[in-house]
CSV table of C-alpha atoms and ligand atoms in Angstrom, one decimal:
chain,number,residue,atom,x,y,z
N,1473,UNK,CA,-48.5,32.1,0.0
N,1474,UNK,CA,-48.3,34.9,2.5
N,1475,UNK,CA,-45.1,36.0,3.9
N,1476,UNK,CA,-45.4,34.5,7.0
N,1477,UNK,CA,-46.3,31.2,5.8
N,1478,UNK,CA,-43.9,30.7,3.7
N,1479,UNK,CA,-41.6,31.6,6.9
N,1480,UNK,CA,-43.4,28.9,8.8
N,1481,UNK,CA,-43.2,26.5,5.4
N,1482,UNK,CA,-39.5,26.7,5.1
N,1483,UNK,CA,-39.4,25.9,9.0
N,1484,UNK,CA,-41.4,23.2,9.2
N,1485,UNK,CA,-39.2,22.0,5.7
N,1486,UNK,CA,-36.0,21.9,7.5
N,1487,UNK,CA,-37.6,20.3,10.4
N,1488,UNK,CA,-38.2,17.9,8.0
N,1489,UNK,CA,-34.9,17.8,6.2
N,1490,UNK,CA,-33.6,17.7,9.3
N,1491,UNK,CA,-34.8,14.7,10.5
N,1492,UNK,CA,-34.0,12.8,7.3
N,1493,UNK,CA,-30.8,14.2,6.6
N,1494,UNK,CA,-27.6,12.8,7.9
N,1495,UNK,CA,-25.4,15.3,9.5
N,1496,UNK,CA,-23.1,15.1,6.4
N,1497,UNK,CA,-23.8,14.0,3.1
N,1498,UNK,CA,-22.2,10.4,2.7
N,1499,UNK,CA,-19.4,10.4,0.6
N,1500,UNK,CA,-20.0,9.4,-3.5
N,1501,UNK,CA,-18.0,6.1,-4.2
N,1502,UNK,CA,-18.6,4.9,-7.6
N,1503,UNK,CA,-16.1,1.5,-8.4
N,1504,UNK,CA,-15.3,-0.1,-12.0
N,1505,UNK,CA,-16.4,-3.3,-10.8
N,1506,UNK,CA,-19.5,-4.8,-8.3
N,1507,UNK,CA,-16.3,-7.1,-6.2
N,1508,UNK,CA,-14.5,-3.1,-5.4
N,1509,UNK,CA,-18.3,-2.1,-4.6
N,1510,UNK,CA,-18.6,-4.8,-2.0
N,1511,UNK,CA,-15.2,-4.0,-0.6
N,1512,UNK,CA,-15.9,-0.8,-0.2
N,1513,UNK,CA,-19.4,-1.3,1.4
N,1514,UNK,CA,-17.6,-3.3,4.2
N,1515,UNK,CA,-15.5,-0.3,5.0
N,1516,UNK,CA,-17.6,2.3,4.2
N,1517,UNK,CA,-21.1,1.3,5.9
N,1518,UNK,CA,-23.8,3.6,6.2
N,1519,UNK,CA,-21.3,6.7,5.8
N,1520,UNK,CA,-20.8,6.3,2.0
N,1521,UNK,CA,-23.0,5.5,-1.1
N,1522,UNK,CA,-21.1,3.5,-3.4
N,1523,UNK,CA,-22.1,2.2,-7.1
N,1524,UNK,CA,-20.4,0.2,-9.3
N,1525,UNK,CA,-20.4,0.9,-13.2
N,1526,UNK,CA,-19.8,-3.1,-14.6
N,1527,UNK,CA,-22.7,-5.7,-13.5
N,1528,UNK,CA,-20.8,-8.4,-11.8
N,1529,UNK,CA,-22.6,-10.9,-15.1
N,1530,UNK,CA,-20.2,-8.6,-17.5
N,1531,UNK,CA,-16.9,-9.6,-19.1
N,1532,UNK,CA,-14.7,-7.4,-17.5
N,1533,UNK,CA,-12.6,-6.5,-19.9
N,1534,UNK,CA,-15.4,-4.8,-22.4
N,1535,UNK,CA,-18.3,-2.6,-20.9
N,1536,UNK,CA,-20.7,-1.1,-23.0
N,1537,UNK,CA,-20.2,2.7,-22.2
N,1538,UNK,CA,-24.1,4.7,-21.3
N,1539,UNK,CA,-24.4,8.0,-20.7
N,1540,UNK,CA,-25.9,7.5,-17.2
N,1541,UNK,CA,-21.9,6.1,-16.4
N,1542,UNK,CA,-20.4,9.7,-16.8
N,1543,UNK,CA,-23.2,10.9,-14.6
N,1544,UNK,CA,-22.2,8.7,-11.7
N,1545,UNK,CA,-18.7,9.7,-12.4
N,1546,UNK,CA,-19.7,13.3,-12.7
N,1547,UNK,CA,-20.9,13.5,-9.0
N,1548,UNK,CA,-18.3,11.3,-7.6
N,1549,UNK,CA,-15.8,12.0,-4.5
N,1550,UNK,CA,-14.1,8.9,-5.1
N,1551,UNK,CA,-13.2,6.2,-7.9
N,1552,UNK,CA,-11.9,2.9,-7.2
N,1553,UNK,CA,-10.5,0.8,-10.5
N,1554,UNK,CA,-8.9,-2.5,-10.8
N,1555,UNK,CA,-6.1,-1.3,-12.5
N,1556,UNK,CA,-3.4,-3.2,-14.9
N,1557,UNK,CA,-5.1,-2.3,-17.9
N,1558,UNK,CA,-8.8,-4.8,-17.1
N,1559,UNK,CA,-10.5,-1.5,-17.8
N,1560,UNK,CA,-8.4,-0.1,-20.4
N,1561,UNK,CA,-11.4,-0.3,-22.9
N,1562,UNK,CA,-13.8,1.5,-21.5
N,1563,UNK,CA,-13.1,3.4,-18.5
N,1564,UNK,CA,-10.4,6.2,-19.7
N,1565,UNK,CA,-13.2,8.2,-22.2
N,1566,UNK,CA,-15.6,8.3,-19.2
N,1567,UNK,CA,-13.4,9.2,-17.2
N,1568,UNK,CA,-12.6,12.1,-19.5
N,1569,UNK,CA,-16.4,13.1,-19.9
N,1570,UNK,CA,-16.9,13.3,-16.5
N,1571,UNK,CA,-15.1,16.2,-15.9
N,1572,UNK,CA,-14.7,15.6,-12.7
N,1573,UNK,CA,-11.2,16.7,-11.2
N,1574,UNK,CA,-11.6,15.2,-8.4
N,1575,UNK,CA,-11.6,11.8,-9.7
N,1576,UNK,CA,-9.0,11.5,-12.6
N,1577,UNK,CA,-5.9,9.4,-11.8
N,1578,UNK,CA,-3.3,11.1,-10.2
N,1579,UNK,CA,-5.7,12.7,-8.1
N,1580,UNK,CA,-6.7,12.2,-4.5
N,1581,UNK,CA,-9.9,10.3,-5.5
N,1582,UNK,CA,-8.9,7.9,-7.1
N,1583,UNK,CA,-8.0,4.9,-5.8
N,1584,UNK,CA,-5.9,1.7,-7.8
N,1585,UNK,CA,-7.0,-1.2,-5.5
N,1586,UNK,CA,-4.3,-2.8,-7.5
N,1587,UNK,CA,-1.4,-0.9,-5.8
N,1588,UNK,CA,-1.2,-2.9,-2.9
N,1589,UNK,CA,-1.8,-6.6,-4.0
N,1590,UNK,CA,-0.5,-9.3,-4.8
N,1591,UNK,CA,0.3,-9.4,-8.8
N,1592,UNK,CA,0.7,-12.4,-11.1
N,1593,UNK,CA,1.4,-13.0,-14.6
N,1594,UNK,CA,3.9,-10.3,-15.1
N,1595,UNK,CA,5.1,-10.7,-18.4
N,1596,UNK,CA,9.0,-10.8,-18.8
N,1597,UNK,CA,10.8,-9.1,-21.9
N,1598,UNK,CA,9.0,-7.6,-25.2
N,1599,UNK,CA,5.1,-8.2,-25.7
N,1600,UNK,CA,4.0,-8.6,-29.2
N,1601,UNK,CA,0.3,-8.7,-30.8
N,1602,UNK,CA,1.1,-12.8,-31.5
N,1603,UNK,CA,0.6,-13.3,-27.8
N,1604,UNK,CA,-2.3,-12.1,-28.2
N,1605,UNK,CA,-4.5,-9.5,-25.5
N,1606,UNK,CA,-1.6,-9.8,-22.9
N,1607,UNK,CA,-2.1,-7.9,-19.9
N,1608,UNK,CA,2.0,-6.0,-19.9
N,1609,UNK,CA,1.2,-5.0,-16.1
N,1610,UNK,CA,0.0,-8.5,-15.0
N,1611,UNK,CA,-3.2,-10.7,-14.5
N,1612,UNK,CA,-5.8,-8.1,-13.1
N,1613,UNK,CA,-8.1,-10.6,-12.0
N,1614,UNK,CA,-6.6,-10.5,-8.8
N,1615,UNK,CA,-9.4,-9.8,-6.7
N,1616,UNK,CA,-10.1,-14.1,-6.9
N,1617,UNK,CA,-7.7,-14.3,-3.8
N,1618,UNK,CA,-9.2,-13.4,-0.4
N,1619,UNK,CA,-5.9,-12.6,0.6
N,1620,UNK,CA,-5.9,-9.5,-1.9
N,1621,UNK,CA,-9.3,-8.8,-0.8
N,1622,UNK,CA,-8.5,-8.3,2.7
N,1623,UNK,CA,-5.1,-5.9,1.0
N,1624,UNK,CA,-8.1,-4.1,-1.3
N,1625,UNK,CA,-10.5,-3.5,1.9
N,1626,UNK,CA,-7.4,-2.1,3.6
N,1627,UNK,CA,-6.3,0.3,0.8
N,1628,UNK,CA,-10.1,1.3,0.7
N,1629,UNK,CA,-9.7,1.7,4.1
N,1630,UNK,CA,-7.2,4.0,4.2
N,1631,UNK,CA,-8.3,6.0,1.3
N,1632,UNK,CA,-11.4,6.7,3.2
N,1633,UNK,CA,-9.8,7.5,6.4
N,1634,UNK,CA,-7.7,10.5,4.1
N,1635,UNK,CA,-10.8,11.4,2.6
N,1636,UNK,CA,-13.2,11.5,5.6
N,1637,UNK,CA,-10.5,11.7,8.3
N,1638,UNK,CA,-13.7,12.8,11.0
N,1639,UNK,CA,-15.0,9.0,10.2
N,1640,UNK,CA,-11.2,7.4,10.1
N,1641,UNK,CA,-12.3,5.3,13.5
N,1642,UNK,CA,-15.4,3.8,12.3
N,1643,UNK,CA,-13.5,2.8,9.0
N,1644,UNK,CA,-10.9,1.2,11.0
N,1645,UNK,CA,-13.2,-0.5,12.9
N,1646,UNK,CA,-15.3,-1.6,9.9
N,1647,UNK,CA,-12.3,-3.0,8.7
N,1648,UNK,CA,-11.4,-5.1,11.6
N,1649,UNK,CA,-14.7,-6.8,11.6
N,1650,UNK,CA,-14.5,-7.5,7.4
N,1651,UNK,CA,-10.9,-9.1,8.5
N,1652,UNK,CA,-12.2,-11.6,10.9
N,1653,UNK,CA,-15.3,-12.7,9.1
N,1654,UNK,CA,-12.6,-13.0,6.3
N,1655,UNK,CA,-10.5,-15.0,7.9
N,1656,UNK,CA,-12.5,-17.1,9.7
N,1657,UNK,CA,-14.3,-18.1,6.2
N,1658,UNK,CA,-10.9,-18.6,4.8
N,1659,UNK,CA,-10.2,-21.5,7.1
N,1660,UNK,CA,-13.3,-22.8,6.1
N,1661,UNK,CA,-12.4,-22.9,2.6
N,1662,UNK,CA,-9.0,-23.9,2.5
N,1663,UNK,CA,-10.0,-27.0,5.0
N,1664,UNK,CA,-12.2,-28.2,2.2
N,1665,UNK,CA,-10.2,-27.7,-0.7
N,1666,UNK,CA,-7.0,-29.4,1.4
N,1667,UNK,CA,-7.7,-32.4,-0.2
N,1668,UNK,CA,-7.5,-31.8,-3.9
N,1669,UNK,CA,-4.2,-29.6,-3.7
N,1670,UNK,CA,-2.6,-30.0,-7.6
N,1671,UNK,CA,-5.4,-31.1,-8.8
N,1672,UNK,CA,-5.3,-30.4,-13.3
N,1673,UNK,CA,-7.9,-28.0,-14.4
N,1674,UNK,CA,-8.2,-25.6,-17.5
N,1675,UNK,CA,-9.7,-22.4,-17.8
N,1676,UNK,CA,-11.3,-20.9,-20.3
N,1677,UNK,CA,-9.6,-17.3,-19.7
N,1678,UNK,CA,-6.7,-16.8,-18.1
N,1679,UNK,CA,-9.2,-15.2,-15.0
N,1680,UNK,CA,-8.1,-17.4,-12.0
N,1681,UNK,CA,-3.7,-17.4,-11.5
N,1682,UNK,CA,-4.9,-15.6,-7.9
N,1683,UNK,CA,-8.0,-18.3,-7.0
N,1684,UNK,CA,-5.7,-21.5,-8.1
N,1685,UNK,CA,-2.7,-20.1,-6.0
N,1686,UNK,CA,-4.2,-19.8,-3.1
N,1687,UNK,CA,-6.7,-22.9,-3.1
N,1688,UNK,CA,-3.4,-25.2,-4.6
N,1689,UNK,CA,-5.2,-26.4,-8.0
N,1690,UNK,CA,-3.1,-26.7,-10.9
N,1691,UNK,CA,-3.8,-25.1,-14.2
N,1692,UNK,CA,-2.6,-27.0,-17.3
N,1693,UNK,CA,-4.3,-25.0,-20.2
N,1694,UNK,CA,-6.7,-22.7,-21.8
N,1695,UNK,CA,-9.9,-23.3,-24.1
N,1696,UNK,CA,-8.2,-19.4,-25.2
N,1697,UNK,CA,-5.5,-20.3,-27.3
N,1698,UNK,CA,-4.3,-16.8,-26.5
N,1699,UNK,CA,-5.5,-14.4,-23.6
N,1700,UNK,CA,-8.5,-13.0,-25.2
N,1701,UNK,CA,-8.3,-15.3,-28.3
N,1702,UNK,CA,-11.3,-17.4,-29.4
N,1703,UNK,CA,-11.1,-20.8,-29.3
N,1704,UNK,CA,-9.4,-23.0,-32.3
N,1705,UNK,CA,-9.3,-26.0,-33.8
N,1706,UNK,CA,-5.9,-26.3,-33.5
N,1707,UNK,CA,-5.7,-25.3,-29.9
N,1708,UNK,CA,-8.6,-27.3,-29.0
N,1709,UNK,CA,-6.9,-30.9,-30.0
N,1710,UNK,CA,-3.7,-29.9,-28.7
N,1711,UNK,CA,-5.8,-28.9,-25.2
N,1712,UNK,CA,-7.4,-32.3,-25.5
N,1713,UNK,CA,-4.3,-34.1,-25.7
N,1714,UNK,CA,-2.7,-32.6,-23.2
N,1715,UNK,CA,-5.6,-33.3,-21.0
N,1716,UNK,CA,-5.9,-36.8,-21.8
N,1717,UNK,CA,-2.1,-36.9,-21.0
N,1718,UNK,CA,-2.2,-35.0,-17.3
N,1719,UNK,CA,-5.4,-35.9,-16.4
N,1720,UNK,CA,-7.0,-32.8,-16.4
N,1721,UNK,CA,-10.4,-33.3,-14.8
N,1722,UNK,CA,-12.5,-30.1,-14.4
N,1723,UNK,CA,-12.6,-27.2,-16.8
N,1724,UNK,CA,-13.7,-24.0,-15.3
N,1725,UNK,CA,-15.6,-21.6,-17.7
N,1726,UNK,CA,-16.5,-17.5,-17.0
N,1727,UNK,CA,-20.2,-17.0,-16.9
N,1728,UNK,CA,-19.8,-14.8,-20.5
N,1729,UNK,CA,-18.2,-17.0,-22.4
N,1730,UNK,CA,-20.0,-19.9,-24.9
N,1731,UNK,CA,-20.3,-22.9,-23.9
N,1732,UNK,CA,-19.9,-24.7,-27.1
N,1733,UNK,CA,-15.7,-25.8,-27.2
N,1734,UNK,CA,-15.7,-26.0,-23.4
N,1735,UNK,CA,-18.9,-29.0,-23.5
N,1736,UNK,CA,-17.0,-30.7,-26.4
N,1737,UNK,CA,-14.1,-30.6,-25.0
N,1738,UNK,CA,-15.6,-32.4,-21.9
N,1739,UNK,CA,-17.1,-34.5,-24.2
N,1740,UNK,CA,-13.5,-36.0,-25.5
N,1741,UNK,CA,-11.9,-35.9,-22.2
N,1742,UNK,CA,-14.5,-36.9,-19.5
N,1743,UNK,CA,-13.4,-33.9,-17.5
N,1744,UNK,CA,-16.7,-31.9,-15.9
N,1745,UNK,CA,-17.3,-28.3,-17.3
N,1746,UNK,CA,-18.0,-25.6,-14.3
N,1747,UNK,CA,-19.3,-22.3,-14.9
N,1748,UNK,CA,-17.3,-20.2,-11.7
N,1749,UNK,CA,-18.7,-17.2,-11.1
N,1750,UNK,CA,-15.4,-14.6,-11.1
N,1751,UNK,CA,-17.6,-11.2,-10.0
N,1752,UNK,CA,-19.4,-10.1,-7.0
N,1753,UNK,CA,-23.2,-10.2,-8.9
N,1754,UNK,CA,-22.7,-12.4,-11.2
N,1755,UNK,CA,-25.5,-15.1,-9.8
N,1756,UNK,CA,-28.7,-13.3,-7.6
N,1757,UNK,CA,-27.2,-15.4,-4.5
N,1758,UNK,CA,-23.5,-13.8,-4.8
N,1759,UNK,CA,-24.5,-10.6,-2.8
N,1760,UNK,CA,-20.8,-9.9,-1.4
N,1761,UNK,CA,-17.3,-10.3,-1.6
N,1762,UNK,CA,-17.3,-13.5,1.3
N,1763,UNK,CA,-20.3,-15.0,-0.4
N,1764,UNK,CA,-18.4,-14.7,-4.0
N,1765,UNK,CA,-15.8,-17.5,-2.8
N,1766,UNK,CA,-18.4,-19.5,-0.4
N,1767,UNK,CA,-20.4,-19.8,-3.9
N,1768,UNK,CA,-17.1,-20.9,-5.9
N,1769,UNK,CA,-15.5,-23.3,-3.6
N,1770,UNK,CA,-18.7,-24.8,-2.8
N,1771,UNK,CA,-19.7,-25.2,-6.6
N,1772,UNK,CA,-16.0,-26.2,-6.9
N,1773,UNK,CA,-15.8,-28.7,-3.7
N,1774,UNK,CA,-19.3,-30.3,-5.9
N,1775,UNK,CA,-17.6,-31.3,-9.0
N,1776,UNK,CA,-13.9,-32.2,-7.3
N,1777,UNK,CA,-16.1,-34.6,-5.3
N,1778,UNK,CA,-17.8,-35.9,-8.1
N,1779,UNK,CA,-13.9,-36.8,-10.1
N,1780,UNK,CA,-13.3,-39.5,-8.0
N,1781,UNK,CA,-10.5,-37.9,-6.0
O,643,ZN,ZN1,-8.2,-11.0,-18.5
């Protein structure tokens, strides 16, 4: 290439670039979890990329660590975890491969979206192994209230705004728009679920204290004999018992967990088994944070219907 093409080449590149190229590079979000990655997508629109590193199908709790993981961390502005110890398993050696400054805790970008919530199952006194995978900073599946959603989105929000002060209006903004299509859904919701407040149910992991809160159901047991526990003979007649005895009539099961003690437990007890989805992801059709809990109260409203209530 002659001089002065290549002169005229790297013009009519730029040009090019240009024209493609945002003004700035949107900022790198990369999120533990696919529910954070929504959230963050509400607030961040078109000014940041975000990825999450779980599928939404995953257990939580154990991620199979890839090298493509540290990657995304690698290039990342920001990091936004659950927190209390959900990704205790898996995240911290990433994290540590990364290398990236930037994002380790303590630093400015990252973000604990757990900070700012509302927290339950905070364990009083001395944890011991015998009660099994106890979470000592409380339940982390806290994101299953839309109230905490809304505090997450805000937390993002702000985070953001610090970060990318030059875009802190269009966050806001964002943010004011998640808040009412938030809130107006929640009306929906909780109008339809009204009638079954304290209504029995089990779960199979101790995954919903936030969801059952807020929506007024009443959780009598576990198919876990211990957080984290498989299931046990001896737990499983005890849980049928007590069942039998409250009236339990809907056991909700995580999408990862076998189906096997849940179905006979159904079996014994006449109570309907419901696979919730807990994650962002987790079904094709759950493609946000709003649609997450229009799936679950709908697949919920389905089965209270069908108790007889
Ligand atoms: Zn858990």
């Amino acid at each position: 290439m002659s001089q002065r093409l290549s002169v005229r080449f790297a013009l009519v590149l730029s040009t090019l670039l240009g024209a493609v190229t945002p003004a700035r590079a949107a900022l790198k979000v990369v999120t533990s979890t696919e529910d954070l990655a929504s959230l963050a997508r509400e607030i961040g629109g078109d000014r940041i990329g975000v990825e999450s590193i779980a599928r939404g199908y995953q257990d939580p709790h154990f991620v199979e660590a890839k090298p493509s993981f540290i990657l995304k961390l690698h290039s990342a502005d920001l990091l936004i975890v659950v927190g209390r110890e959900l990704e205790i398993g898996w995240l911290p050696p990433l994290l540590q491969q990364s290398r990236n400054e930037k994002i380790q805790a303590g630093s400015r970008g990252y973000l604990d979206a757990s900070l700012t919530v509302r927290i339950l199952d905070i364990p009083q006194g001395q944890i011991t192994r015998a009660m099994g995978d106890v979470h000592p900073l409380g339940n982390p599946h806290y994101w299953l209230d839309p109230g905490n959603g809304r505090r997450i989105a805000q937390a993002i929000q702000a985070k953001l705004s610090e970060i990318q002060p030059a875009d802190a209006a269009f966050f806001a903004q964002r943010f004011a728009d998640f808040d009412r299509r938030l809130g107006e859904a929640e009306k929906r919701w909780d109008a339809s679920l009204a009638p079954y407040k304290g209504t029995k149910i089990v779960t199979y992991h101790r995954s919903w204290p936030n969801f059952v809160e807020r929506f007024g159901l009443d959780v009598i047991g576990y198919v876990e004999p211990k957080p984290g526990i498989p299931p046990s003979p001896q737990h499983t007649i005890e849980l049928i018992a007590e069942m039998k005895k409250v009236k339990a009539s809907i056991i909700l099961v995580e999408p990862y967990f076998d189906l096997k003690t849940p179905q006979s437990v159904a079996r014994e007890t006449g109570a309907k088994v419901i696979v919730l989805s807990p994650s962002v992801g987790s079904e094709k059709e759950i493609t946000d944070y709003i649609h997450l809990f229009e799936y679950d109260v709908n697949l919920l409203l389905g089965a209270l219907k069908g108790t007889g209530h």
